[in-house]
């Protein structure tokens, strides 16, 4: 669904987002505390929504800030949410917070990515994950999902590649369903075409699993990690809203001991 064109009627875009969220008109009307008749008129173009109504419906539909701006443009209004470059003076506090999280996570790997999984920043411990990666994959912009699943990337060192690949593709599909980003769709098609000689299980079907680990070959060792995603809680800027920090933690004592030793060798 192309929601990036301001030439499309705002009512049509709202209807498409409502359907994407699998909500009926009655569901959204109740949630937004408006009449079903009013919502129907907005979606069909019989009623021109105000700036406040567009933002209200976008909030109830949990749309990304970027898409809220697109709706405003389609409705004939100026965008509300800025997209400030991360290196600008106004973003000093954000950069400092990111630096504190990355530095504080040492000696475990952590990366900062944007909405399309392009690498924004990383801590030194990620060098452990990048060993043996083809140089062309490290040319900016570096996409961390491509880096993970490309045959010349980390994939050849991932012992549970089928399981990890299924996890990443599932997560990307879910993100596409929430954002309708066509670039993410193209990325999914690319990644789905990469070879994998292991079975890809259904997500969540592993016996006794709590999290899906990343099992990585490191020489004669096997290192195991699980990851968490952190985002800014109340963003009002598109750049901030689209940032995420993925932090890797050791999934067993052996991995923790190895990373600690690498950080503080005898």
mmCIF file of C-alpha atoms in Angstrom:
data_model
loop_
_atom_site.group_PDB
_atom_site.id
_atom_site.type_symbol
_atom_site.label_atom_id
_atom_site.label_comp_id
_atom_site.label_asym_id
_atom_site.label_seq_id
_atom_site.Cartn_x
_atom_site.Cartn_y
_atom_site.Cartn_z
ATOM 1 C CA UNK A 1 0.000 0.000 0.000
ATOM 2 C CA UNK A 2 1.546 3.291 -1.101
ATOM 3 C CA UNK A 3 0.740 5.794 1.601
ATOM 4 C CA UNK A 4 3.531 8.202 0.707
ATOM 5 C CA UNK A 5 1.674 10.210 -1.928
ATOM 6 C CA UNK A 6 -0.083 13.374 -0.844
ATOM 7 C CA UNK A 7 -2.178 13.177 -4.056
ATOM 8 C CA UNK A 8 -4.352 10.412 -2.639
ATOM 9 C CA UNK A 9 -7.452 11.463 -0.655
ATOM 10 C CA UNK A 10 -6.947 11.469 3.074
ATOM 11 C CA UNK A 11 -10.159 9.491 3.600
ATOM 12 C CA UNK A 12 -8.939 6.714 1.321
ATOM 13 C CA UNK A 13 -5.641 6.535 3.182
ATOM 14 C CA UNK A 14 -7.423 6.389 6.537
ATOM 15 C CA UNK A 15 -9.671 3.593 5.303
ATOM 16 C CA UNK A 16 -6.679 1.607 4.042
ATOM 17 C CA UNK A 17 -4.875 2.004 7.346
ATOM 18 C CA UNK A 18 -8.010 0.967 9.248
ATOM 19 C CA UNK A 19 -8.319 -2.164 7.114
ATOM 20 C CA UNK A 20 -4.625 -2.884 7.531
ATOM 21 C CA UNK A 21 -5.169 -2.766 11.295
ATOM 22 C CA UNK A 22 -8.095 -5.185 10.812
ATOM 23 C CA UNK A 23 -10.567 -2.777 12.372
ATOM 24 C CA UNK A 24 -14.138 -2.208 11.295
ATOM 25 C CA UNK A 25 -15.577 1.282 11.034
ATOM 26 C CA UNK A 26 -17.502 0.581 14.233
ATOM 27 C CA UNK A 27 -14.306 -0.522 16.029
ATOM 28 C CA UNK A 28 -12.433 2.651 15.102
ATOM 29 C CA UNK A 29 -15.399 4.916 15.731
ATOM 30 C CA UNK A 30 -15.859 3.554 19.256
ATOM 31 C CA UNK A 31 -12.131 3.752 19.977
ATOM 32 C CA UNK A 32 -11.916 7.310 18.640
ATOM 33 C CA UNK A 33 -15.183 8.354 20.335
ATOM 34 C CA UNK A 34 -16.822 9.590 17.123
ATOM 35 C CA UNK A 35 -19.912 8.415 15.258
ATOM 36 C CA UNK A 36 -19.675 5.676 12.654
ATOM 37 C CA UNK A 37 -21.529 8.016 10.291
ATOM 38 C CA UNK A 38 -18.891 10.726 10.696
ATOM 39 C CA UNK A 39 -16.062 8.243 10.110
ATOM 40 C CA UNK A 40 -17.840 6.891 7.032
ATOM 41 C CA UNK A 41 -18.181 10.408 5.646
ATOM 42 C CA UNK A 42 -14.476 11.073 6.258
ATOM 43 C CA UNK A 43 -13.401 7.869 4.526
ATOM 44 C CA UNK A 44 -15.623 8.433 1.497
ATOM 45 C CA UNK A 45 -14.665 12.089 1.127
ATOM 46 C CA UNK A 46 -18.129 13.452 1.925
ATOM 47 C CA UNK A 47 -16.664 15.195 4.977
ATOM 48 C CA UNK A 48 -13.298 16.981 5.103
ATOM 49 C CA UNK A 49 -11.568 16.111 8.390
ATOM 50 C CA UNK A 50 -9.894 18.815 10.436
ATOM 51 C CA UNK A 51 -6.209 18.731 11.261
ATOM 52 C CA UNK A 52 -7.096 17.650 14.788
ATOM 53 C CA UNK A 53 -9.354 14.841 13.549
ATOM 54 C CA UNK A 54 -6.643 13.484 11.253
ATOM 55 C CA UNK A 55 -4.146 13.425 14.102
ATOM 56 C CA UNK A 56 -6.720 11.887 16.447
ATOM 57 C CA UNK A 57 -7.540 9.052 14.051
ATOM 58 C CA UNK A 58 -3.852 8.518 13.291
ATOM 59 C CA UNK A 59 -3.172 8.204 17.022
ATOM 60 C CA UNK A 60 -5.951 5.645 17.453
ATOM 61 C CA UNK A 61 -4.587 3.698 14.480
ATOM 62 C CA UNK A 62 -1.086 3.849 16.025
ATOM 63 C CA UNK A 63 0.467 5.139 12.830
ATOM 64 C CA UNK A 64 4.174 5.957 12.564
ATOM 65 C CA UNK A 65 4.924 9.681 12.771
ATOM 66 C CA UNK A 66 6.073 9.688 9.154
ATOM 67 C CA UNK A 67 2.680 8.369 8.041
ATOM 68 C CA UNK A 68 0.871 10.941 10.176
ATOM 69 C CA UNK A 69 2.655 13.658 8.235
ATOM 70 C CA UNK A 70 1.595 12.006 4.966
ATOM 71 C CA UNK A 71 -2.034 12.008 6.119
ATOM 72 C CA UNK A 72 -1.829 15.688 7.018
ATOM 73 C CA UNK A 73 -0.420 16.525 3.594
ATOM 74 C CA UNK A 74 -3.173 14.489 1.928
ATOM 75 C CA UNK A 75 -5.717 16.428 3.978
ATOM 76 C CA UNK A 76 -4.283 19.789 2.894
ATOM 77 C CA UNK A 77 -2.368 20.571 6.093
ATOM 78 C CA UNK A 78 1.294 21.168 6.859
ATOM 79 C CA UNK A 79 3.240 18.327 8.495
ATOM 80 C CA UNK A 80 3.505 18.456 12.283
ATOM 81 C CA UNK A 81 6.430 16.155 13.027
ATOM 82 C CA UNK A 82 9.973 17.256 12.207
ATOM 83 C CA UNK A 83 12.714 14.948 10.924
ATOM 84 C CA UNK A 84 15.856 16.329 12.526
ATOM 85 C CA UNK A 85 19.263 14.950 11.449
ATOM 86 C CA UNK A 86 20.864 12.964 14.248
ATOM 87 C CA UNK A 87 24.087 14.997 13.968
ATOM 88 C CA UNK A 88 22.318 18.331 14.496
ATOM 89 C CA UNK A 89 22.830 20.372 17.696
ATOM 90 C CA UNK A 90 19.187 19.815 18.687
ATOM 91 C CA UNK A 91 19.844 16.080 18.928
ATOM 92 C CA UNK A 92 22.774 16.339 21.352
ATOM 93 C CA UNK A 93 20.796 14.812 24.232
ATOM 94 C CA UNK A 94 19.640 11.928 22.035
ATOM 95 C CA UNK A 95 23.205 11.223 20.878
ATOM 96 C CA UNK A 96 24.411 11.324 24.471
ATOM 97 C CA UNK A 97 21.717 8.869 25.569
ATOM 98 C CA UNK A 98 22.617 6.501 22.737
ATOM 99 C CA UNK A 99 26.299 6.738 23.620
ATOM 100 C CA UNK A 100 25.571 5.929 27.256
ATOM 101 C CA UNK A 101 23.551 2.851 26.320
ATOM 102 C CA UNK A 102 26.140 1.576 23.833
ATOM 103 C CA UNK A 103 29.066 2.200 26.166
ATOM 104 C CA UNK A 104 27.285 0.810 29.183
ATOM 105 C CA UNK A 105 26.514 -2.426 27.347
ATOM 106 C CA UNK A 106 30.181 -3.311 26.879
ATOM 107 C CA UNK A 107 31.555 -5.982 26.687
ATOM 108 C CA UNK A 108 28.393 -7.205 24.962
ATOM 109 C CA UNK A 109 27.480 -6.148 21.399
ATOM 110 C CA UNK A 110 24.880 -3.444 20.724
ATOM 111 C CA UNK A 111 23.830 -1.612 17.566
ATOM 112 C CA UNK A 112 21.603 1.349 16.743
ATOM 113 C CA UNK A 113 19.446 1.032 13.622
ATOM 114 C CA UNK A 114 16.882 3.141 11.822
ATOM 115 C CA UNK A 115 13.444 1.976 10.678
ATOM 116 C CA UNK A 116 14.910 0.227 7.633
ATOM 117 C CA UNK A 117 17.574 -1.580 9.665
ATOM 118 C CA UNK A 118 20.419 0.598 8.456
ATOM 119 C CA UNK A 119 23.265 0.843 10.949
ATOM 120 C CA UNK A 120 23.406 4.207 12.736
ATOM 121 C CA UNK A 121 25.940 3.421 15.461
ATOM 122 C CA UNK A 122 27.498 0.482 17.290
ATOM 123 C CA UNK A 123 29.774 -0.275 20.201
ATOM 124 C CA UNK A 124 33.238 -1.872 19.858
ATOM 125 C CA UNK A 125 31.998 -5.292 21.018
ATOM 126 C CA UNK A 126 30.122 -5.723 17.719
ATOM 127 C CA UNK A 127 33.494 -6.294 16.070
ATOM 128 C CA UNK A 128 33.180 -9.857 17.357
ATOM 129 C CA UNK A 129 30.097 -10.345 15.173
ATOM 130 C CA UNK A 130 31.623 -8.727 12.091
ATOM 131 C CA UNK A 131 34.757 -10.835 11.753
ATOM 132 C CA UNK A 132 34.963 -12.513 8.359
ATOM 133 C CA UNK A 133 32.287 -10.329 6.746
ATOM 134 C CA UNK A 134 32.936 -9.319 3.122
ATOM 135 C CA UNK A 135 34.192 -5.693 2.971
ATOM 136 C CA UNK A 136 31.495 -4.630 0.481
ATOM 137 C CA UNK A 137 28.791 -5.440 3.026
ATOM 138 C CA UNK A 138 30.392 -2.970 5.438
ATOM 139 C CA UNK A 139 30.226 -0.073 2.984
ATOM 140 C CA UNK A 140 27.674 2.545 4.157
ATOM 141 C CA UNK A 141 24.776 2.317 4.385
ATOM 142 C CA UNK A 142 25.199 -0.972 6.227
ATOM 143 C CA UNK A 143 21.964 -2.906 6.589
ATOM 144 C CA UNK A 144 22.168 -5.196 9.612
ATOM 145 C CA UNK A 145 19.570 -7.678 8.340
ATOM 146 C CA UNK A 146 21.428 -8.040 5.039
ATOM 147 C CA UNK A 147 24.650 -8.364 7.037
ATOM 148 C CA UNK A 148 23.107 -11.174 9.087
ATOM 149 C CA UNK A 149 21.649 -13.302 6.286
ATOM 150 C CA UNK A 150 23.902 -12.627 3.279
ATOM 151 C CA UNK A 151 26.095 -15.626 2.361
ATOM 152 C CA UNK A 152 29.152 -13.353 2.559
ATOM 153 C CA UNK A 153 27.978 -11.808 5.809
ATOM 154 C CA UNK A 154 27.504 -13.451 9.180
ATOM 155 C CA UNK A 155 25.302 -16.260 7.832
ATOM 156 C CA UNK A 156 28.151 -18.722 7.269
ATOM 157 C CA UNK A 157 29.020 -18.489 10.999
ATOM 158 C CA UNK A 158 25.451 -18.858 12.326
ATOM 159 C CA UNK A 159 25.010 -22.424 13.549
ATOM 160 C CA UNK A 160 21.200 -22.173 13.745
ATOM 161 C CA UNK A 161 20.816 -20.212 10.508
ATOM 162 C CA UNK A 162 17.403 -21.662 9.622
ATOM 163 C CA UNK A 163 15.934 -20.739 12.983
ATOM 164 C CA UNK A 164 17.573 -17.296 13.121
ATOM 165 C CA UNK A 165 16.603 -16.522 9.514
ATOM 166 C CA UNK A 166 12.966 -17.481 10.193
ATOM 167 C CA UNK A 167 13.005 -15.178 13.231
ATOM 168 C CA UNK A 168 14.399 -12.185 11.295
ATOM 169 C CA UNK A 169 12.042 -12.630 8.337
ATOM 170 C CA UNK A 170 9.063 -12.996 10.667
ATOM 171 C CA UNK A 171 10.026 -9.809 12.500
ATOM 172 C CA UNK A 172 10.453 -7.960 9.210
ATOM 173 C CA UNK A 173 7.062 -9.138 7.916
ATOM 174 C CA UNK A 174 5.425 -7.897 11.093
ATOM 175 C CA UNK A 175 7.116 -4.514 10.707
ATOM 176 C CA UNK A 176 5.905 -4.286 7.102
ATOM 177 C CA UNK A 177 2.346 -4.972 8.243
ATOM 178 C CA UNK A 178 2.595 -2.112 10.747
ATOM 179 C CA UNK A 179 4.336 0.460 8.543
ATOM 180 C CA UNK A 180 3.446 -0.452 4.935
ATOM 181 C CA UNK A 181 6.974 0.660 4.008
ATOM 182 C CA UNK A 182 7.692 -0.402 0.372
ATOM 183 C CA UNK A 183 11.468 -0.327 0.966
ATOM 184 C CA UNK A 184 11.080 -2.863 3.750
ATOM 185 C CA UNK A 185 9.037 -5.035 1.393
ATOM 186 C CA UNK A 186 11.871 -4.943 -1.135
ATOM 187 C CA UNK A 187 14.354 -5.786 1.609
ATOM 188 C CA UNK A 188 12.230 -8.774 2.674
ATOM 189 C CA UNK A 189 12.163 -10.078 -0.905
ATOM 190 C CA UNK A 190 15.936 -9.761 -1.133
ATOM 191 C CA UNK A 191 16.561 -11.533 2.161
ATOM 192 C CA UNK A 192 14.022 -14.263 1.401
ATOM 193 C CA UNK A 193 15.998 -15.065 -1.740
ATOM 194 C CA UNK A 194 19.238 -15.790 0.110
ATOM 195 C CA UNK A 195 20.192 -19.484 0.312
ATOM 196 C CA UNK A 196 19.772 -21.495 3.490
ATOM 197 C CA UNK A 197 20.606 -25.184 3.832
ATOM 198 C CA UNK A 198 18.747 -25.612 7.122
ATOM 199 C CA UNK A 199 15.015 -26.081 7.789
ATOM 200 C CA UNK A 200 13.189 -22.921 8.840
ATOM 201 C CA UNK A 201 10.807 -23.715 11.701
ATOM 202 C CA UNK A 202 7.635 -21.874 12.531
ATOM 203 C CA UNK A 203 8.387 -19.123 15.025
ATOM 204 C CA UNK A 204 7.563 -20.117 18.595
ATOM 205 C CA UNK A 205 7.436 -23.873 17.969
ATOM 206 C CA UNK A 206 10.790 -24.803 19.502
ATOM 207 C CA UNK A 207 10.369 -27.190 22.462
ATOM 208 C CA UNK A 208 11.025 -25.503 25.797
ATOM 209 C CA UNK A 209 12.380 -22.299 24.256
ATOM 210 C CA UNK A 210 12.184 -19.007 26.139
ATOM 211 C CA UNK A 211 13.876 -16.882 23.489
ATOM 212 C CA UNK A 212 15.363 -17.608 20.078
ATOM 213 C CA UNK A 213 19.151 -17.541 20.461
ATOM 214 C CA UNK A 214 21.760 -16.488 17.946
ATOM 215 C CA UNK A 215 24.283 -19.334 17.967
ATOM 216 C CA UNK A 216 27.521 -18.154 16.441
ATOM 217 C CA UNK A 217 30.689 -20.059 15.537
ATOM 218 C CA UNK A 218 33.841 -18.396 16.886
ATOM 219 C CA UNK A 219 36.836 -20.568 16.048
ATOM 220 C CA UNK A 220 36.270 -23.832 17.899
ATOM 221 C CA UNK A 221 33.787 -22.146 20.261
ATOM 222 C CA UNK A 222 30.058 -21.686 20.074
ATOM 223 C CA UNK A 223 28.780 -18.347 21.356
ATOM 224 C CA UNK A 224 25.076 -17.893 22.117
ATOM 225 C CA UNK A 225 23.190 -14.601 22.411
ATOM 226 C CA UNK A 226 19.672 -13.307 22.857
ATOM 227 C CA UNK A 227 18.725 -9.743 22.021
ATOM 228 C CA UNK A 228 16.446 -6.972 23.228
ATOM 229 C CA UNK A 229 15.108 -3.940 21.348
ATOM 230 C CA UNK A 230 14.941 -0.488 22.965
ATOM 231 C CA UNK A 231 13.157 2.544 21.538
ATOM 232 C CA UNK A 232 12.530 6.079 22.778
ATOM 233 C CA UNK A 233 9.336 6.153 24.801
ATOM 234 C CA UNK A 234 7.694 9.451 23.787
ATOM 235 C CA UNK A 235 9.187 10.590 20.465
ATOM 236 C CA UNK A 236 7.843 13.663 18.683
ATOM 237 C CA UNK A 237 10.506 13.660 15.965
ATOM 238 C CA UNK A 238 10.564 11.177 13.079
ATOM 239 C CA UNK A 239 14.286 10.494 13.392
ATOM 240 C CA UNK A 240 13.974 9.677 17.092
ATOM 241 C CA UNK A 241 10.819 7.610 16.569
ATOM 242 C CA UNK A 242 12.544 5.441 13.973
ATOM 243 C CA UNK A 243 15.665 4.688 16.043
ATOM 244 C CA UNK A 244 16.058 1.392 17.889
ATOM 245 C CA UNK A 245 18.891 -0.086 19.923
ATOM 246 C CA UNK A 246 19.372 -3.840 19.630
ATOM 247 C CA UNK A 247 21.445 -5.134 22.539
ATOM 248 C CA UNK A 248 22.872 -8.642 22.625
ATOM 249 C CA UNK A 249 23.266 -10.546 25.895
ATOM 250 C CA UNK A 250 25.078 -13.824 26.536
ATOM 251 C CA UNK A 251 22.642 -16.723 26.560
ATOM 252 C CA UNK A 252 24.873 -18.966 28.665
ATOM 253 C CA UNK A 253 27.713 -18.642 31.206
ATOM 254 C CA UNK A 254 30.348 -19.781 28.703
ATOM 255 C CA UNK A 255 29.566 -16.923 26.318
ATOM 256 C CA UNK A 256 29.540 -14.416 29.172
ATOM 257 C CA UNK A 257 32.925 -15.623 30.398
ATOM 258 C CA UNK A 258 34.427 -15.451 26.914
ATOM 259 C CA UNK A 259 33.221 -11.885 26.326
ATOM 260 C CA UNK A 260 34.419 -10.755 29.734
ATOM 261 C CA UNK A 261 37.837 -12.247 29.021
ATOM 262 C CA UNK A 262 37.981 -10.494 25.622
ATOM 263 C CA UNK A 263 37.182 -7.212 27.378
ATOM 264 C CA UNK A 264 39.622 -7.767 30.257
ATOM 265 C CA UNK A 265 42.247 -10.277 29.057
ATOM 266 C CA UNK A 266 44.692 -11.653 31.574
#
